[in-house]
mmCIF file with all atom_site columns, C-alpha atoms in Angstrom:
data_model
loop_
_atom_site.group_PDB
_atom_site.id
_atom_site.type_symbol
_atom_site.label_atom_id
_atom_site.label_alt_id
_atom_site.label_comp_id
_atom_site.label_asym_id
_atom_site.label_entity_id
_atom_site.label_seq_id
_atom_site.pdbx_PDB_ins_code
_atom_site.Cartn_x
_atom_site.Cartn_y
_atom_site.Cartn_z
_atom_site.occupancy
_atom_site.B_iso_or_equiv
_atom_site.pdbx_formal_charge
_atom_site.auth_seq_id
_atom_site.auth_comp_id
_atom_site.auth_asym_id
_atom_site.auth_atom_id
_atom_site.pdbx_PDB_model_num
ATOM 1   C CA . MET A 1 1   ? 1.816   -8.242  -10.587 1.00 92.00 ? 240 MET A CA 1
ATOM 2   C CA . GLU A 1 2   ? 4.567   -6.087  -9.945  1.00 92.00 ? 241 GLU A CA 1
ATOM 3   C CA . LEU A 1 3   ? 4.995   -4.285  -7.146  1.00 90.00 ? 242 LEU A CA 1
ATOM 4   C CA . PHE A 1 4   ? 7.023   -1.517  -6.145  1.00 88.00 ? 243 PHE A CA 1
ATOM 5   C CA . TRP A 1 5   ? 7.749   0.950   -3.711  1.00 86.00 ? 244 TRP A CA 1
ATOM 6   C CA . PRO A 1 6   ? 9.402   3.266   -1.900  1.00 83.00 ? 245 PRO A CA 1
ATOM 7   C CA . ASP A 1 7   ? 12.091  2.902   0.646   1.00 83.00 ? 246 ASP A CA 1
ATOM 8   C CA . SER A 1 8   ? 10.272  3.855   3.675   1.00 82.00 ? 247 SER A CA 1
ATOM 9   C CA . PHE A 1 9   ? 8.569   1.320   3.079   1.00 84.00 ? 248 PHE A CA 1
ATOM 10  C CA . ASP A 1 10  ? 10.826  -1.218  3.112   1.00 86.00 ? 249 ASP A CA 1
ATOM 11  C CA . GLU A 1 11  ? 13.145  0.085   6.171   1.00 89.00 ? 250 GLU A CA 1
ATOM 12  C CA . GLN A 1 12  ? 9.419   0.156   7.678   1.00 87.00 ? 251 GLN A CA 1
ATOM 13  C CA . LEU A 1 13  ? 9.326   -3.808  6.718   1.00 90.00 ? 252 LEU A CA 1
ATOM 14  C CA . ASP A 1 14  ? 12.473  -4.333  8.081   1.00 93.00 ? 253 ASP A CA 1
ATOM 15  C CA . ARG A 1 15  ? 12.037  -3.002  11.593  1.00 92.00 ? 254 ARG A CA 1
ATOM 16  C CA . LEU A 1 16  ? 8.827   -4.976  11.649  1.00 91.00 ? 255 LEU A CA 1
ATOM 17  C CA . GLU A 1 17  ? 10.504  -8.048  10.418  1.00 94.00 ? 256 GLU A CA 1
ATOM 18  C CA . GLU A 1 18  ? 13.739  -7.929  12.762  1.00 96.00 ? 257 GLU A CA 1
ATOM 19  C CA . GLU A 1 19  ? 10.736  -7.001  15.836  1.00 95.00 ? 258 GLU A CA 1
ATOM 20  C CA . ALA A 1 20  ? 8.471   -9.902  14.034  1.00 95.00 ? 259 ALA A CA 1
ATOM 21  C CA . GLU A 1 21  ? 11.958  -12.105 14.482  1.00 96.00 ? 260 GLU A CA 1
ATOM 22  C CA . SER A 1 22  ? 12.819  -11.761 17.818  1.00 97.00 ? 261 SER A CA 1
ATOM 23  C CA . GLY A 1 23  ? 9.794   -12.475 19.458  1.00 96.00 ? 262 GLY A CA 1
ATOM 24  C CA . ASP A 1 24  ? 6.811   -9.326  19.852  1.00 94.00 ? 263 ASP A CA 1
ATOM 25  C CA . GLU A 1 25  ? 3.700   -11.286 18.359  1.00 93.00 ? 264 GLU A CA 1
ATOM 26  C CA . ARG A 1 26  ? 1.705   -8.810  17.439  1.00 90.00 ? 265 ARG A CA 1
ATOM 27  C CA . ALA A 1 27  ? 4.449   -7.502  15.245  1.00 91.00 ? 266 ALA A CA 1
ATOM 28  C CA . GLU A 1 28  ? 4.369   -11.155 13.306  1.00 94.00 ? 267 GLU A CA 1
ATOM 29  C CA . ALA A 1 29  ? 0.889   -11.406 13.185  1.00 92.00 ? 268 ALA A CA 1
ATOM 30  C CA . VAL A 1 30  ? 1.307   -7.374  11.515  1.00 91.00 ? 269 VAL A CA 1
ATOM 31  C CA . PHE A 1 31  ? 3.767   -8.813  9.336   1.00 92.00 ? 270 PHE A CA 1
ATOM 32  C CA . GLU A 1 32  ? 2.988   -11.153 8.424   1.00 93.00 ? 271 GLU A CA 1
ATOM 33  C CA . TYR A 1 33  ? -0.803  -9.677  6.706   1.00 93.00 ? 272 TYR A CA 1
ATOM 34  C CA . VAL A 1 34  ? 1.513   -6.940  4.900   1.00 92.00 ? 273 VAL A CA 1
ATOM 35  C CA . ALA A 1 35  ? 3.203   -9.954  3.474   1.00 93.00 ? 274 ALA A CA 1
ATOM 36  C CA . ALA A 1 36  ? -0.190  -11.833 2.676   1.00 94.00 ? 275 ALA A CA 1
ATOM 37  C CA . GLU A 1 37  ? -1.834  -7.871  0.676   1.00 94.00 ? 276 GLU A CA 1
ATOM 38  C CA . MET A 1 38  ? 1.272   -7.939  -0.760  1.00 94.00 ? 277 MET A CA 1
ATOM 39  C CA . ASP A 1 39  ? 1.128   -11.387 -1.989  1.00 96.00 ? 278 ASP A CA 1
ATOM 40  C CA . TYR A 1 40  ? -2.686  -10.322 -2.837  1.00 96.00 ? 279 TYR A CA 1
ATOM 41  C CA . LEU A 1 41  ? -1.540  -8.415  -4.875  1.00 95.00 ? 280 LEU A CA 1
ATOM 42  C CA . ARG A 1 42  ? 1.092   -10.548 -7.340  1.00 95.00 ? 281 ARG A CA 1
ATOM 43  C CA . ARG A 1 43  ? -1.437  -12.838 -7.915  1.00 95.00 ? 282 ARG A CA 1
ATOM 44  C CA . LEU A 1 44  ? -3.490  -9.747  -9.019  1.00 94.00 ? 283 LEU A CA 1
ATOM 45  C CA . SER A 1 45  ? -3.900  -9.583  -13.442 1.00 92.00 ? 284 SER A CA 1
ATOM 46  C CA . ALA A 1 46  ? -5.100  -6.122  -13.171 1.00 92.00 ? 285 ALA A CA 1
ATOM 47  C CA . PRO A 1 47  ? -6.048  -3.553  -11.271 1.00 93.00 ? 286 PRO A CA 1
ATOM 48  C CA . PRO A 1 48  ? -9.224  -3.581  -9.777  1.00 93.00 ? 287 PRO A CA 1
ATOM 49  C CA . ALA A 1 49  ? -12.117 -2.500  -11.740 1.00 90.00 ? 288 ALA A CA 1
ATOM 50  C CA . GLU A 1 50  ? -14.206 -2.189  -8.365  1.00 94.00 ? 289 GLU A CA 1
ATOM 51  C CA . GLU A 1 51  ? -13.963 -2.698  -4.677  1.00 94.00 ? 290 GLU A CA 1
ATOM 52  C CA . THR A 1 52  ? -15.412 -6.336  -2.442  1.00 93.00 ? 291 THR A CA 1
ATOM 53  C CA . PRO A 1 53  ? -13.610 -6.703  0.967   1.00 91.00 ? 292 PRO A CA 1
ATOM 54  C CA . THR A 1 54  ? -9.873  -6.175  0.057   1.00 93.00 ? 293 THR A CA 1
ATOM 55  C CA . PRO A 1 55  ? -9.481  -3.483  -2.663  1.00 94.00 ? 294 PRO A CA 1
ATOM 56  C CA . LYS A 1 56  ? -11.406 -0.410  -1.932  1.00 91.00 ? 295 LYS A CA 1
ATOM 57  C CA . THR A 1 57  ? -10.966 3.046   -3.583  1.00 88.00 ? 296 THR A CA 1
ATOM 58  C CA . VAL A 1 58  ? -10.074 5.223   -0.884  1.00 85.00 ? 297 VAL A CA 1
ATOM 59  C CA . ARG A 1 59  ? -12.225 8.493   -0.445  1.00 81.00 ? 298 ARG A CA 1
ATOM 60  C CA . GLN A 1 60  ? -9.887  10.849  0.878   1.00 78.00 ? 299 GLN A CA 1
ATOM 61  C CA . ALA A 1 61  ? -7.355  10.845  -2.360  1.00 75.00 ? 300 ALA A CA 1
ATOM 62  C CA . ASN A 1 62  ? -6.528  13.105  -4.093  1.00 78.00 ? 301 ASN A CA 1
ATOM 63  C CA . ARG A 1 63  ? -5.272  13.671  -7.347  1.00 87.00 ? 302 ARG A CA 1
ATOM 64  C CA . TYR A 1 64  ? -4.123  9.683   -7.775  1.00 89.00 ? 303 TYR A CA 1
ATOM 65  C CA . GLN A 1 65  ? -7.038  7.377   -7.397  1.00 86.00 ? 304 GLN A CA 1
ATOM 66  C CA . VAL A 1 66  ? -5.224  5.160   -4.636  1.00 88.00 ? 305 VAL A CA 1
ATOM 67  C CA . TRP A 1 67  ? -6.226  2.087   -3.024  1.00 92.00 ? 306 TRP A CA 1
ATOM 68  C CA . ARG A 1 68  ? -6.709  0.046   0.133   1.00 90.00 ? 307 ARG A CA 1
ATOM 69  C CA . VAL A 1 69  ? -5.215  -3.626  0.807   1.00 93.00 ? 308 VAL A CA 1
ATOM 70  C CA . SER A 1 70  ? -6.865  -4.951  3.667   1.00 89.00 ? 309 SER A CA 1
ATOM 71  C CA . HIS A 1 71  ? -7.469  -8.219  5.760   1.00 87.00 ? 310 HIS A CA 1
ATOM 72  C CA . PRO A 1 72  ? -10.330 -10.241 6.943   1.00 84.00 ? 311 PRO A CA 1
ATOM 73  C CA . TYR A 1 73  ? -11.192 -8.204  10.692  1.00 83.00 ? 312 TYR A CA 1
ATOM 74  C CA . HIS A 1 74  ? -8.479  -9.509  13.247  1.00 82.00 ? 313 HIS A CA 1
ATOM 75  C CA . HIS A 1 75  ? -8.840  -8.212  17.068  1.00 82.00 ? 314 HIS A CA 1
ATOM 76  C CA . GLY A 1 76  ? -7.084  -5.030  17.648  1.00 82.00 ? 315 GLY A CA 1
ATOM 77  C CA . ILE A 1 77  ? -5.538  -5.262  14.312  1.00 85.00 ? 316 ILE A CA 1
ATOM 78  C CA . ALA A 1 78  ? -6.357  -3.218  10.756  1.00 84.00 ? 317 ALA A CA 1
ATOM 79  C CA . VAL A 1 79  ? -3.269  -3.748  8.177   1.00 86.00 ? 318 VAL A CA 1
ATOM 80  C CA . ARG A 1 80  ? -3.363  -1.123  5.674   1.00 87.00 ? 319 ARG A CA 1
ATOM 81  C CA . LEU A 1 81  ? -1.458  -1.088  2.361   1.00 90.00 ? 320 LEU A CA 1
ATOM 82  C CA . ILE A 1 82  ? -2.428  1.942   0.600   1.00 89.00 ? 321 ILE A CA 1
ATOM 83  C CA . VAL A 1 83  ? -2.033  1.809   -3.756  1.00 92.00 ? 322 VAL A CA 1
ATOM 84  C CA . TRP A 1 84  ? -1.321  3.656   -6.264  1.00 92.00 ? 323 TRP A CA 1
ATOM 85  C CA . PHE A 1 85  ? -2.095  2.200   -10.104 1.00 92.00 ? 324 PHE A CA 1
ATOM 86  C CA . PRO A 1 86  ? -0.328  2.884   -12.627 1.00 90.00 ? 325 PRO A CA 1
ATOM 87  C CA . HIS A 1 87  ? -1.889  3.263   -15.780 1.00 81.00 ? 326 HIS A CA 1
ATOM 88  C CA . ASP A 1 88  ? 0.777   0.708   -16.587 1.00 70.00 ? 327 ASP A CA 1
ATOM 89  C CA . GLU A 1 89  ? -1.222  -2.256  -15.697 1.00 68.00 ? 328 GLU A CA 1
ATOM 90  C CA . ASN A 1 90  ? 1.173   -5.040  -14.456 1.00 87.00 ? 329 ASN A CA 1
ATOM 91  C CA . THR A 1 91  ? 2.454   -3.085  -12.345 1.00 90.00 ? 330 THR A CA 1
ATOM 92  C CA . ALA A 1 92  ? 1.006   -1.825  -8.366  1.00 91.00 ? 331 ALA A CA 1
ATOM 93  C CA . VAL A 1 93  ? 2.830   0.641   -6.203  1.00 89.00 ? 332 VAL A CA 1
ATOM 94  C CA . VAL A 1 94  ? 2.199   0.887   -2.191  1.00 87.00 ? 333 VAL A CA 1
ATOM 95  C CA . ALA A 1 95  ? 2.225   3.987   -1.170  1.00 83.00 ? 334 ALA A CA 1
ATOM 96  C CA . LEU A 1 96  ? 1.665   4.105   1.675   1.00 75.00 ? 335 LEU A CA 1
ATOM 97  C CA . PHE A 1 97  ? 1.719   1.257   5.101   1.00 69.00 ? 336 PHE A CA 1
ATOM 98  C CA . SER A 1 98  ? -0.574  1.392   7.625   1.00 69.00 ? 337 SER A CA 1
ATOM 99  C CA . GLY A 1 99  ? 1.112   -0.132  10.510  1.00 56.00 ? 338 GLY A CA 1
ATOM 100 C CA . ASP A 1 100 ? -1.652  -1.112  12.194  1.00 56.00 ? 339 ASP A CA 1
ATOM 101 C CA . LYS A 1 101 ? -4.433  0.949   11.917  1.00 50.00 ? 340 LYS A CA 1
ATOM 102 C CA . ALA A 1 102 ? -6.434  -0.611  14.836  1.00 49.00 ? 341 ALA A CA 1
ATOM 103 C CA . ASN A 1 103 ? -4.469  2.217   17.026  1.00 54.00 ? 342 ASN A CA 1
ATOM 104 C CA . MET A 1 104 ? -4.874  5.261   14.301  1.00 51.00 ? 343 MET A CA 1
ATOM 105 C CA . GLY A 1 105 ? -7.753  5.252   13.902  1.00 53.00 ? 344 GLY A CA 1
ATOM 106 C CA . ASP A 1 106 ? -9.521  7.575   11.446  1.00 59.00 ? 345 ASP A CA 1
ATOM 107 C CA . VAL A 1 107 ? -5.936  10.369  11.709  1.00 56.00 ? 346 VAL A CA 1
ATOM 108 C CA . PHE A 1 108 ? -4.437  7.419   9.260   1.00 54.00 ? 347 PHE A CA 1
ATOM 109 C CA . TYR A 1 109 ? -7.011  8.389   6.771   1.00 56.00 ? 348 TYR A CA 1
ATOM 110 C CA . ASP A 1 110 ? -7.652  12.297  7.261   1.00 60.00 ? 349 ASP A CA 1
ATOM 111 C CA . SER A 1 111 ? -3.718  13.075  5.277   1.00 61.00 ? 350 SER A CA 1
ATOM 112 C CA . VAL A 1 112 ? -3.995  9.249   3.273   1.00 71.00 ? 351 VAL A CA 1
ATOM 113 C CA . GLY A 1 113 ? -3.907  10.745  0.314   1.00 72.00 ? 352 GLY A CA 1
ATOM 114 C CA . SER A 1 114 ? -1.664  14.208  0.652   1.00 73.00 ? 353 SER A CA 1
ATOM 115 C CA . ARG A 1 115 ? 1.125   11.958  2.060   1.00 76.00 ? 354 ARG A CA 1
ATOM 116 C CA . ALA A 1 116 ? 0.086   8.975   -0.816  1.00 82.00 ? 355 ALA A CA 1
ATOM 117 C CA . ASP A 1 117 ? 0.314   11.957  -4.058  1.00 85.00 ? 356 ASP A CA 1
ATOM 118 C CA . GLN A 1 118 ? 4.408   12.635  -2.325  1.00 86.00 ? 357 GLN A CA 1
ATOM 119 C CA . ILE A 1 119 ? 5.221   9.521   -2.938  1.00 84.00 ? 358 ILE A CA 1
ATOM 120 C CA . ILE A 1 120 ? 3.298   8.759   -6.527  1.00 87.00 ? 359 ILE A CA 1
ATOM 121 C CA . ASP A 1 121 ? 4.859   12.145  -7.283  1.00 87.00 ? 360 ASP A CA 1
ATOM 122 C CA . GLN A 1 122 ? 7.917   11.023  -6.209  1.00 85.00 ? 361 GLN A CA 1
ATOM 123 C CA . TRP A 1 123 ? 7.856   8.105   -8.058  1.00 82.00 ? 362 TRP A CA 1
ATOM 124 C CA . ILE A 1 124 ? 6.849   9.334   -11.324 1.00 81.00 ? 363 ILE A CA 1
ATOM 125 C CA . ARG A 1 125 ? 9.817   12.145  -10.880 1.00 83.00 ? 364 ARG A CA 1
ATOM 126 C CA . GLU A 1 126 ? 12.592  9.110   -10.558 1.00 80.00 ? 365 GLU A CA 1
ATOM 127 C CA . GLY A 1 127 ? 11.602  8.713   -14.256 1.00 67.00 ? 366 GLY A CA 1
ATOM 128 C CA . GLU A 1 128 ? 9.465   5.441   -13.935 1.00 56.00 ? 367 GLU A CA 1
ATOM 129 C CA . VAL A 1 129 ? 5.761   6.599   -15.172 1.00 50.00 ? 368 VAL A CA 1
ATOM 130 C CA . ASP A 1 130 ? 4.553   10.126  -16.277 1.00 48.00 ? 369 ASP A CA 1
ATOM 131 C CA . GLU A 1 131 ? 2.005   11.797  -14.344 1.00 52.00 ? 370 GLU A CA 1
ATOM 132 C CA . ASN A 1 132 ? -0.503  10.104  -16.607 1.00 52.00 ? 371 ASN A CA 1
ATOM 133 C CA . GLY A 1 133 ? 0.761   6.593   -15.045 1.00 50.00 ? 372 GLY A CA 1
ATOM 134 C CA . GLU A 1 134 ? 2.714   6.379   -19.291 1.00 50.00 ? 373 GLU A CA 1
ATOM 135 C CA . GLU A 1 135 ? 6.185   4.342   -18.839 1.00 48.00 ? 374 GLU A CA 1
ATOM 136 C CA . ASP A 1 136 ? 8.593   7.689   -19.135 1.00 43.00 ? 375 ASP A CA 1
ATOM 137 C CA . ILE A 1 137 ? 11.296  7.163   -22.581 1.00 35.00 ? 376 ILE A CA 1
#
């Protein structure tokens, strides 16, 4: 699976990596979970067909079906990637990233649908795919 993500995710990831490299153990754990979740997505041969403990559909989604990718339980840390799979079955778009949902609780999911829709709409406007998830020519 080929991964894409917005600049805002890239900036968050860079900050997190800098914090981890400066010795912040919590940031290091969060960064490792994000990297593992991204590796999980890269290894997929197609979008998930059913929920498992790692990928689950986001019930608070709005216009686009998005999935959340998570890691096994770790006390005090809950990293989530919110991902959209265009109909091009070899692409995953990371729409949102919860650096630490454990501290945010359900507040993260309260706005996940609208925030993911905005990022997916931006992705579509930039010409990667049309609103049906088909490659734009």
